[in-house]
Amino acid sequence: MLHAVVKLCCGISYPHLRSMAGLQRTAVAVIGQEITHLQPWGQIQHHMRTHAGLNYNEPRPEDAKPVPMKEDQLFYVQQGQEAMRKALSMLQDKEEWKVEITENNGDVICSKVMPGARKVFRLEAVLEAGVDELYDLLFVRVEEMHKWNPGIQHIKVLKHIGPETIVTHEVSAETAGNLIGQRDFLSVRHSCKQKSRVYLGGAAIQLDSFPPQAGFVRAEDGPGCIIIQALDGDTRRSHFTWLLNMDVKGWLPKSIVNQALPRAQLDFTRHLRRHLTAGATLG
């Protein structure tokens, strides 16, 4: 999820890298705990009790009744939950991650080669924003993302399945220097709130009513996710983990794709930071 964009790479001092490595170890430990608590994912909180408008960790009032889901709605929820479970499992596996890019601001991107020889990329960063603000930008108001991210032409929510699951169509923008070129994506996206953390997961999905669009190569997200976690003692800053897992399709060499995707993560994070700074200035 959260695909389209491309660029950049810098250096990082050893103290910065050591500090970020500590954050990474903490994040991985937390992920392991959450997988233990949330499995089996299909049973999480009795089939999405937040259809009654509640967060996952809030007790449900006696008079609150869950809204029953239709069979097709349950299918999308289960697809989103399964994508999240698989993505968290990838992050929990600490073996064979290799540092790809380090930045002066402390951002680190690592990669791992998965079965089938496809690389996945993990970005670790600290953002000057609270968990709720980032959740609002990246999930609730996902259709507005093109306003601050020039790498995206548009995102349209095709289906709302309760407050935690959506189906989206996304088109990447024609930007200068885009090594991959324009792509469109059809994805199921799922969110989950756990106390001071938010999980955003997703994967490609197919809809007979929305076939590949003329003039675009339809890329596919593998299971991927974003984890937003409040930093201890500072509700205005968040640790941001992004697992990018994508098949861009087409006939591009793997070497080009494996250069473009981590740079795309850096580009996205740069635009997000710029938007957060602009919002703070206006506020």
Short mmCIF file of N, CA and C in Angstrom, two decimals, residues 133-273:
data_model
loop_
_atom_site.label_atom_id
_atom_site.label_comp_id
_atom_site.label_asym_id
_atom_site.label_seq_id
_atom_site.Cartn_x
_atom_site.Cartn_y
_atom_site.Cartn_z
N GLU A 133 -3.05 11.88 14.11
CA GLU A 133 -2.90 12.74 12.94
C GLU A 133 -2.44 11.94 11.73
N LEU A 134 -1.48 11.06 11.93
CA LEU A 134 -0.98 10.25 10.82
C LEU A 134 -2.03 9.25 10.34
N TYR A 135 -2.78 8.67 11.25
CA TYR A 135 -3.88 7.77 10.88
C TYR A 135 -4.90 8.51 10.03
N ASP A 136 -5.22 9.72 10.42
CA ASP A 136 -6.19 10.53 9.68
C ASP A 136 -5.70 10.81 8.25
N LEU A 137 -4.41 11.16 8.13
CA LEU A 137 -3.86 11.49 6.82
C LEU A 137 -3.74 10.27 5.91
N LEU A 138 -3.32 9.14 6.48
CA LEU A 138 -2.96 7.98 5.67
C LEU A 138 -4.10 7.00 5.46
N PHE A 139 -5.17 7.12 6.23
CA PHE A 139 -6.28 6.19 6.05
C PHE A 139 -7.63 6.90 5.93
N VAL A 140 -7.98 7.70 6.92
CA VAL A 140 -9.30 8.34 6.89
C VAL A 140 -9.44 9.28 5.70
N ARG A 141 -8.41 10.08 5.44
CA ARG A 141 -8.46 11.04 4.33
C ARG A 141 -7.52 10.62 3.20
N VAL A 142 -7.51 9.33 2.91
CA VAL A 142 -6.59 8.82 1.89
C VAL A 142 -6.88 9.41 0.52
N GLU A 143 -8.14 9.78 0.25
CA GLU A 143 -8.48 10.34 -1.06
C GLU A 143 -7.85 11.71 -1.29
N GLU A 144 -7.38 12.35 -0.22
CA GLU A 144 -6.77 13.68 -0.34
C GLU A 144 -5.25 13.60 -0.48
N MET A 145 -4.70 12.41 -0.56
CA MET A 145 -3.26 12.26 -0.54
C MET A 145 -2.58 12.95 -1.72
N HIS A 146 -3.25 13.01 -2.87
CA HIS A 146 -2.64 13.64 -4.04
C HIS A 146 -2.37 15.13 -3.82
N LYS A 147 -3.05 15.74 -2.84
CA LYS A 147 -2.87 17.17 -2.59
C LYS A 147 -1.48 17.48 -2.03
N TRP A 148 -0.89 16.52 -1.34
CA TRP A 148 0.44 16.76 -0.76
C TRP A 148 1.51 15.82 -1.28
N ASN A 149 1.12 14.79 -2.01
CA ASN A 149 2.09 13.85 -2.56
C ASN A 149 2.02 13.90 -4.09
N PRO A 150 2.98 14.56 -4.73
CA PRO A 150 2.94 14.70 -6.19
C PRO A 150 3.15 13.39 -6.93
N GLY A 151 3.53 12.34 -6.24
CA GLY A 151 3.69 11.05 -6.89
C GLY A 151 2.39 10.33 -7.14
N ILE A 152 1.28 10.86 -6.64
CA ILE A 152 -0.02 10.23 -6.80
C ILE A 152 -0.94 11.14 -7.60
N GLN A 153 -1.54 10.59 -8.64
CA GLN A 153 -2.50 11.35 -9.44
C GLN A 153 -3.86 11.38 -8.76
N HIS A 154 -4.33 10.23 -8.31
CA HIS A 154 -5.55 10.22 -7.51
C HIS A 154 -5.72 8.89 -6.79
N ILE A 155 -6.46 8.92 -5.69
CA ILE A 155 -6.89 7.72 -4.99
C ILE A 155 -8.40 7.85 -4.77
N LYS A 156 -9.13 6.83 -5.16
CA LYS A 156 -10.58 6.82 -5.00
C LYS A 156 -10.98 5.63 -4.16
N VAL A 157 -11.79 5.88 -3.12
CA VAL A 157 -12.34 4.78 -2.32
C VAL A 157 -13.56 4.23 -3.05
N LEU A 158 -13.47 2.97 -3.47
CA LEU A 158 -14.55 2.34 -4.21
C LEU A 158 -15.57 1.69 -3.28
N LYS A 159 -15.11 1.20 -2.14
CA LYS A 159 -15.99 0.54 -1.19
C LYS A 159 -15.57 0.89 0.23
N HIS A 160 -16.54 1.20 1.08
CA HIS A 160 -16.33 1.34 2.51
C HIS A 160 -16.97 0.14 3.18
N ILE A 161 -16.17 -0.66 3.87
CA ILE A 161 -16.70 -1.81 4.60
C ILE A 161 -16.47 -1.55 6.07
N GLY A 162 -17.40 -0.86 6.69
CA GLY A 162 -17.20 -0.45 8.06
C GLY A 162 -16.11 0.60 8.14
N PRO A 163 -15.74 1.01 9.34
CA PRO A 163 -14.75 2.08 9.51
C PRO A 163 -13.30 1.62 9.33
N GLU A 164 -13.05 0.31 9.29
CA GLU A 164 -11.66 -0.17 9.27
C GLU A 164 -11.21 -0.76 7.95
N THR A 165 -12.09 -0.98 7.00
CA THR A 165 -11.71 -1.63 5.76
C THR A 165 -12.26 -0.87 4.56
N ILE A 166 -11.39 -0.62 3.58
CA ILE A 166 -11.80 0.07 2.35
C ILE A 166 -11.16 -0.62 1.16
N VAL A 167 -11.78 -0.45 -0.01
CA VAL A 167 -11.19 -0.88 -1.27
C VAL A 167 -10.91 0.38 -2.07
N THR A 168 -9.68 0.53 -2.57
CA THR A 168 -9.29 1.76 -3.25
C THR A 168 -8.73 1.48 -4.63
N HIS A 169 -8.88 2.49 -5.49
CA HIS A 169 -8.20 2.50 -6.79
C HIS A 169 -7.24 3.68 -6.78
N GLU A 170 -5.99 3.41 -7.08
CA GLU A 170 -4.96 4.44 -7.04
C GLU A 170 -4.23 4.51 -8.37
N VAL A 171 -3.93 5.72 -8.80
CA VAL A 171 -3.16 5.94 -10.03
C VAL A 171 -1.95 6.79 -9.69
N SER A 172 -0.77 6.31 -10.05
CA SER A 172 0.44 7.09 -9.81
C SER A 172 0.56 8.20 -10.85
N ALA A 173 1.26 9.25 -10.48
CA ALA A 173 1.39 10.41 -11.37
C ALA A 173 2.55 10.22 -12.34
N GLU A 174 2.48 10.95 -13.43
CA GLU A 174 3.61 11.00 -14.37
C GLU A 174 4.58 12.07 -13.87
N THR A 175 5.57 11.66 -13.13
CA THR A 175 6.52 12.60 -12.57
C THR A 175 7.87 12.46 -13.25
N ALA A 176 8.59 13.55 -13.30
CA ALA A 176 9.92 13.53 -13.92
C ALA A 176 10.84 12.59 -13.15
N GLY A 177 11.56 11.77 -13.89
CA GLY A 177 12.50 10.87 -13.26
C GLY A 177 11.90 9.60 -12.70
N ASN A 178 10.59 9.39 -12.91
CA ASN A 178 9.95 8.18 -12.43
C ASN A 178 10.45 6.98 -13.24
N LEU A 179 11.25 6.14 -12.61
CA LEU A 179 11.87 5.02 -13.31
C LEU A 179 10.86 3.93 -13.65
N ILE A 180 9.80 3.83 -12.88
CA ILE A 180 8.83 2.75 -13.08
C ILE A 180 7.75 3.13 -14.08
N GLY A 181 7.38 4.40 -14.12
CA GLY A 181 6.31 4.83 -15.01
C GLY A 181 4.97 4.74 -14.30
N GLN A 182 3.91 5.25 -14.95
CA GLN A 182 2.59 5.26 -14.35
C GLN A 182 2.06 3.85 -14.14
N ARG A 183 1.45 3.65 -13.01
CA ARG A 183 0.80 2.39 -12.66
C ARG A 183 -0.54 2.69 -12.01
N ASP A 184 -1.45 1.72 -12.10
CA ASP A 184 -2.64 1.83 -11.27
C ASP A 184 -2.73 0.60 -10.39
N PHE A 185 -3.45 0.76 -9.25
CA PHE A 185 -3.51 -0.26 -8.22
C PHE A 185 -4.95 -0.41 -7.75
N LEU A 186 -5.36 -1.63 -7.51
CA LEU A 186 -6.65 -1.92 -6.89
C LEU A 186 -6.33 -2.69 -5.61
N SER A 187 -6.68 -2.12 -4.47
CA SER A 187 -6.21 -2.68 -3.20
C SER A 187 -7.31 -2.69 -2.15
N VAL A 188 -7.22 -3.68 -1.25
CA VAL A 188 -8.01 -3.66 -0.03
C VAL A 188 -7.09 -3.15 1.07
N ARG A 189 -7.60 -2.21 1.87
CA ARG A 189 -6.81 -1.62 2.96
C ARG A 189 -7.56 -1.82 4.27
N HIS A 190 -6.80 -2.19 5.29
CA HIS A 190 -7.42 -2.49 6.58
C HIS A 190 -6.65 -1.75 7.68
N SER A 191 -7.37 -1.25 8.67
CA SER A 191 -6.71 -0.55 9.78
C SER A 191 -7.08 -1.20 11.10
N CYS A 192 -6.21 -1.04 12.05
CA CYS A 192 -6.42 -1.60 13.39
C CYS A 192 -5.75 -0.70 14.41
N LYS A 193 -6.48 -0.30 15.45
CA LYS A 193 -5.92 0.51 16.52
C LYS A 193 -5.69 -0.34 17.75
N GLN A 194 -4.49 -0.25 18.30
CA GLN A 194 -4.13 -0.97 19.52
C GLN A 194 -3.45 0.01 20.47
N LYS A 195 -4.22 0.60 21.36
CA LYS A 195 -3.71 1.54 22.34
C LYS A 195 -2.95 2.68 21.65
N SER A 196 -1.63 2.75 21.85
CA SER A 196 -0.85 3.86 21.30
C SER A 196 -0.27 3.54 19.93
N ARG A 197 -0.80 2.50 19.26
CA ARG A 197 -0.31 2.10 17.94
C ARG A 197 -1.46 1.99 16.96
N VAL A 198 -1.12 2.23 15.70
CA VAL A 198 -2.07 2.03 14.60
C VAL A 198 -1.39 1.16 13.56
N TYR A 199 -2.13 0.20 13.01
CA TYR A 199 -1.65 -0.67 11.95
C TYR A 199 -2.48 -0.42 10.70
N LEU A 200 -1.81 -0.21 9.59
CA LEU A 200 -2.48 -0.04 8.30
C LEU A 200 -1.92 -1.11 7.37
N GLY A 201 -2.75 -2.03 6.96
CA GLY A 201 -2.29 -3.12 6.10
C GLY A 201 -3.07 -3.18 4.81
N GLY A 202 -2.55 -3.90 3.84
CA GLY A 202 -3.28 -4.02 2.59
C GLY A 202 -2.61 -4.92 1.59
N ALA A 203 -3.34 -5.20 0.52
CA ALA A 203 -2.82 -6.04 -0.55
C ALA A 203 -3.69 -5.83 -1.78
N ALA A 204 -3.18 -6.29 -2.93
CA ALA A 204 -3.94 -6.20 -4.18
C ALA A 204 -5.19 -7.06 -4.09
N ILE A 205 -6.21 -6.63 -4.82
CA ILE A 205 -7.47 -7.37 -4.88
C ILE A 205 -8.02 -7.23 -6.30
N GLN A 206 -8.87 -8.13 -6.70
CA GLN A 206 -9.47 -8.08 -8.03
C GLN A 206 -10.96 -7.84 -7.91
N LEU A 207 -11.47 -6.98 -8.78
CA LEU A 207 -12.91 -6.72 -8.86
C LEU A 207 -13.34 -6.88 -10.32
N ASP A 208 -14.32 -7.75 -10.56
CA ASP A 208 -14.82 -7.91 -11.93
C ASP A 208 -15.40 -6.61 -12.46
N SER A 209 -15.93 -5.80 -11.54
CA SER A 209 -16.55 -4.54 -11.94
C SER A 209 -15.53 -3.43 -12.20
N PHE A 210 -14.23 -3.72 -11.92
CA PHE A 210 -13.21 -2.69 -12.11
C PHE A 210 -11.96 -3.33 -12.69
N PRO A 211 -12.01 -3.71 -13.95
CA PRO A 211 -10.86 -4.36 -14.59
C PRO A 211 -9.72 -3.38 -14.81
N PRO A 212 -8.53 -3.86 -15.21
CA PRO A 212 -7.41 -2.96 -15.51
C PRO A 212 -7.81 -1.88 -16.49
N GLN A 213 -7.32 -0.65 -16.24
CA GLN A 213 -7.70 0.51 -17.03
C GLN A 213 -6.81 0.64 -18.26
N ALA A 214 -7.42 1.05 -19.37
CA ALA A 214 -6.67 1.25 -20.61
C ALA A 214 -5.60 2.31 -20.40
N GLY A 215 -4.41 2.04 -20.90
CA GLY A 215 -3.32 3.00 -20.81
C GLY A 215 -2.45 2.87 -19.58
N PHE A 216 -2.81 1.95 -18.66
CA PHE A 216 -2.04 1.77 -17.44
C PHE A 216 -1.60 0.32 -17.30
N VAL A 217 -0.46 0.13 -16.66
CA VAL A 217 -0.06 -1.19 -16.21
C VAL A 217 -0.57 -1.35 -14.79
N ARG A 218 -1.34 -2.40 -14.53
CA ARG A 218 -1.86 -2.59 -13.18
C ARG A 218 -0.83 -3.33 -12.33
N ALA A 219 -0.24 -2.62 -11.41
CA ALA A 219 0.70 -3.22 -10.48
C ALA A 219 -0.07 -3.86 -9.33
N GLU A 220 0.63 -4.65 -8.53
CA GLU A 220 -0.02 -5.34 -7.42
C GLU A 220 0.80 -5.18 -6.15
N ASP A 221 0.11 -4.81 -5.08
CA ASP A 221 0.72 -4.83 -3.76
C ASP A 221 0.68 -6.24 -3.22
N GLY A 222 1.83 -6.70 -2.75
CA GLY A 222 1.81 -7.92 -1.95
C GLY A 222 1.35 -7.53 -0.57
N PRO A 223 1.21 -8.43 0.37
CA PRO A 223 0.88 -7.99 1.72
C PRO A 223 1.91 -6.97 2.23
N GLY A 224 1.45 -5.82 2.62
CA GLY A 224 2.31 -4.78 3.16
C GLY A 224 1.62 -4.07 4.30
N CYS A 225 2.35 -3.26 5.05
CA CYS A 225 1.71 -2.57 6.17
C CYS A 225 2.54 -1.37 6.61
N ILE A 226 1.87 -0.52 7.35
CA ILE A 226 2.50 0.60 8.05
C ILE A 226 2.14 0.47 9.53
N ILE A 227 3.13 0.68 10.40
CA ILE A 227 2.90 0.70 11.84
C ILE A 227 3.29 2.07 12.36
N ILE A 228 2.37 2.71 13.05
CA ILE A 228 2.59 4.03 13.62
C ILE A 228 2.51 3.88 15.13
N GLN A 229 3.59 4.20 15.81
CA GLN A 229 3.67 3.99 17.25
C GLN A 229 4.14 5.26 17.94
N ALA A 230 3.39 5.68 18.95
CA ALA A 230 3.77 6.87 19.70
C ALA A 230 5.10 6.64 20.42
N LEU A 231 5.98 7.66 20.35
CA LEU A 231 7.23 7.58 21.09
C LEU A 231 6.96 7.77 22.58
N ASP A 232 7.67 7.04 23.40
CA ASP A 232 7.46 7.11 24.84
C ASP A 232 7.60 8.54 25.34
N GLY A 233 6.57 8.99 26.04
CA GLY A 233 6.63 10.31 26.67
C GLY A 233 6.45 11.48 25.73
N ASP A 234 6.15 11.24 24.45
CA ASP A 234 5.99 12.34 23.51
C ASP A 234 4.88 12.00 22.52
N THR A 235 3.69 12.48 22.81
CA THR A 235 2.53 12.17 21.96
C THR A 235 2.55 12.93 20.65
N ARG A 236 3.49 13.86 20.48
CA ARG A 236 3.56 14.65 19.24
C ARG A 236 4.54 14.06 18.23
N ARG A 237 5.18 12.95 18.58
CA ARG A 237 6.12 12.30 17.67
C ARG A 237 5.79 10.82 17.59
N SER A 238 6.06 10.23 16.42
CA SER A 238 5.71 8.83 16.21
C SER A 238 6.84 8.08 15.51
N HIS A 239 6.99 6.83 15.88
CA HIS A 239 7.88 5.94 15.14
C HIS A 239 7.07 5.32 14.01
N PHE A 240 7.63 5.38 12.81
CA PHE A 240 6.92 5.02 11.58
C PHE A 240 7.66 3.86 10.91
N THR A 241 7.00 2.72 10.79
CA THR A 241 7.57 1.55 10.11
C THR A 241 6.71 1.24 8.89
N TRP A 242 7.33 1.10 7.74
CA TRP A 242 6.58 0.85 6.51
C TRP A 242 7.20 -0.33 5.76
N LEU A 243 6.45 -1.40 5.64
CA LEU A 243 6.85 -2.55 4.84
C LEU A 243 6.24 -2.40 3.45
N LEU A 244 7.10 -2.19 2.45
CA LEU A 244 6.65 -2.05 1.06
C LEU A 244 6.93 -3.36 0.32
N ASN A 245 5.88 -3.93 -0.24
CA ASN A 245 5.96 -5.21 -0.93
C ASN A 245 5.14 -5.06 -2.20
N MET A 246 5.81 -4.96 -3.36
CA MET A 246 5.09 -4.60 -4.57
C MET A 246 5.63 -5.34 -5.79
N ASP A 247 4.71 -5.76 -6.64
CA ASP A 247 5.04 -6.28 -7.97
C ASP A 247 4.58 -5.23 -8.98
N VAL A 248 5.54 -4.52 -9.59
CA VAL A 248 5.18 -3.41 -10.47
C VAL A 248 4.71 -3.88 -11.84
N LYS A 249 4.85 -5.17 -12.13
CA LYS A 249 4.45 -5.76 -13.41
C LYS A 249 5.25 -5.12 -14.55
N GLY A 250 4.83 -5.42 -15.79
CA GLY A 250 5.57 -4.89 -16.93
C GLY A 250 6.88 -5.64 -17.14
N TRP A 251 7.78 -5.04 -17.92
CA TRP A 251 9.01 -5.71 -18.33
C TRP A 251 10.26 -5.02 -17.79
N LEU A 252 10.13 -4.37 -16.65
CA LEU A 252 11.27 -3.65 -16.08
C LEU A 252 12.27 -4.62 -15.45
N PRO A 253 13.56 -4.37 -15.63
CA PRO A 253 14.57 -5.20 -14.96
C PRO A 253 14.45 -5.10 -13.44
N LYS A 254 14.71 -6.18 -12.74
CA LYS A 254 14.63 -6.17 -11.28
C LYS A 254 15.58 -5.14 -10.68
N SER A 255 16.72 -4.94 -11.31
CA SER A 255 17.70 -3.98 -10.78
C SER A 255 17.11 -2.57 -10.73
N ILE A 256 16.34 -2.21 -11.75
CA ILE A 256 15.70 -0.89 -11.79
C ILE A 256 14.62 -0.80 -10.71
N VAL A 257 13.80 -1.83 -10.62
CA VAL A 257 12.71 -1.84 -9.63
C VAL A 257 13.28 -1.76 -8.22
N ASN A 258 14.34 -2.51 -7.95
CA ASN A 258 14.91 -2.55 -6.61
C ASN A 258 15.64 -1.27 -6.23
N GLN A 259 15.98 -0.45 -7.20
CA GLN A 259 16.49 0.90 -6.92
C GLN A 259 15.35 1.87 -6.69
N ALA A 260 14.28 1.74 -7.48
CA ALA A 260 13.20 2.72 -7.46
C ALA A 260 12.34 2.62 -6.21
N LEU A 261 12.05 1.41 -5.74
CA LEU A 261 11.10 1.27 -4.64
C LEU A 261 11.58 1.88 -3.32
N PRO A 262 12.81 1.62 -2.87
CA PRO A 262 13.23 2.27 -1.63
C PRO A 262 13.34 3.79 -1.77
N ARG A 263 13.72 4.25 -2.94
CA ARG A 263 13.76 5.70 -3.16
C ARG A 263 12.35 6.27 -3.13
N ALA A 264 11.40 5.48 -3.59
CA ALA A 264 10.00 5.91 -3.52
C ALA A 264 9.56 6.09 -2.08
N GLN A 265 10.01 5.20 -1.20
CA GLN A 265 9.68 5.35 0.22
C GLN A 265 10.25 6.64 0.80
N LEU A 266 11.49 6.95 0.43
CA LEU A 266 12.10 8.19 0.92
C LEU A 266 11.36 9.41 0.39
N ASP A 267 10.98 9.35 -0.87
CA ASP A 267 10.24 10.46 -1.47
C ASP A 267 8.91 10.67 -0.76
N PHE A 268 8.19 9.58 -0.55
CA PHE A 268 6.91 9.67 0.14
C PHE A 268 7.08 10.29 1.52
N THR A 269 8.08 9.83 2.27
CA THR A 269 8.30 10.33 3.62
C THR A 269 8.69 11.80 3.59
N ARG A 270 9.46 12.19 2.61
CA ARG A 270 9.83 13.61 2.48
C ARG A 270 8.60 14.48 2.24
N HIS A 271 7.71 14.06 1.34
CA HIS A 271 6.49 14.83 1.08
C HIS A 271 5.58 14.85 2.30
N LEU A 272 5.52 13.73 3.03
CA LEU A 272 4.69 13.68 4.23
C LEU A 272 5.23 14.65 5.28
N ARG A 273 6.53 14.66 5.47
CA ARG A 273 7.12 15.59 6.45
C ARG A 273 6.85 17.04 6.06
#
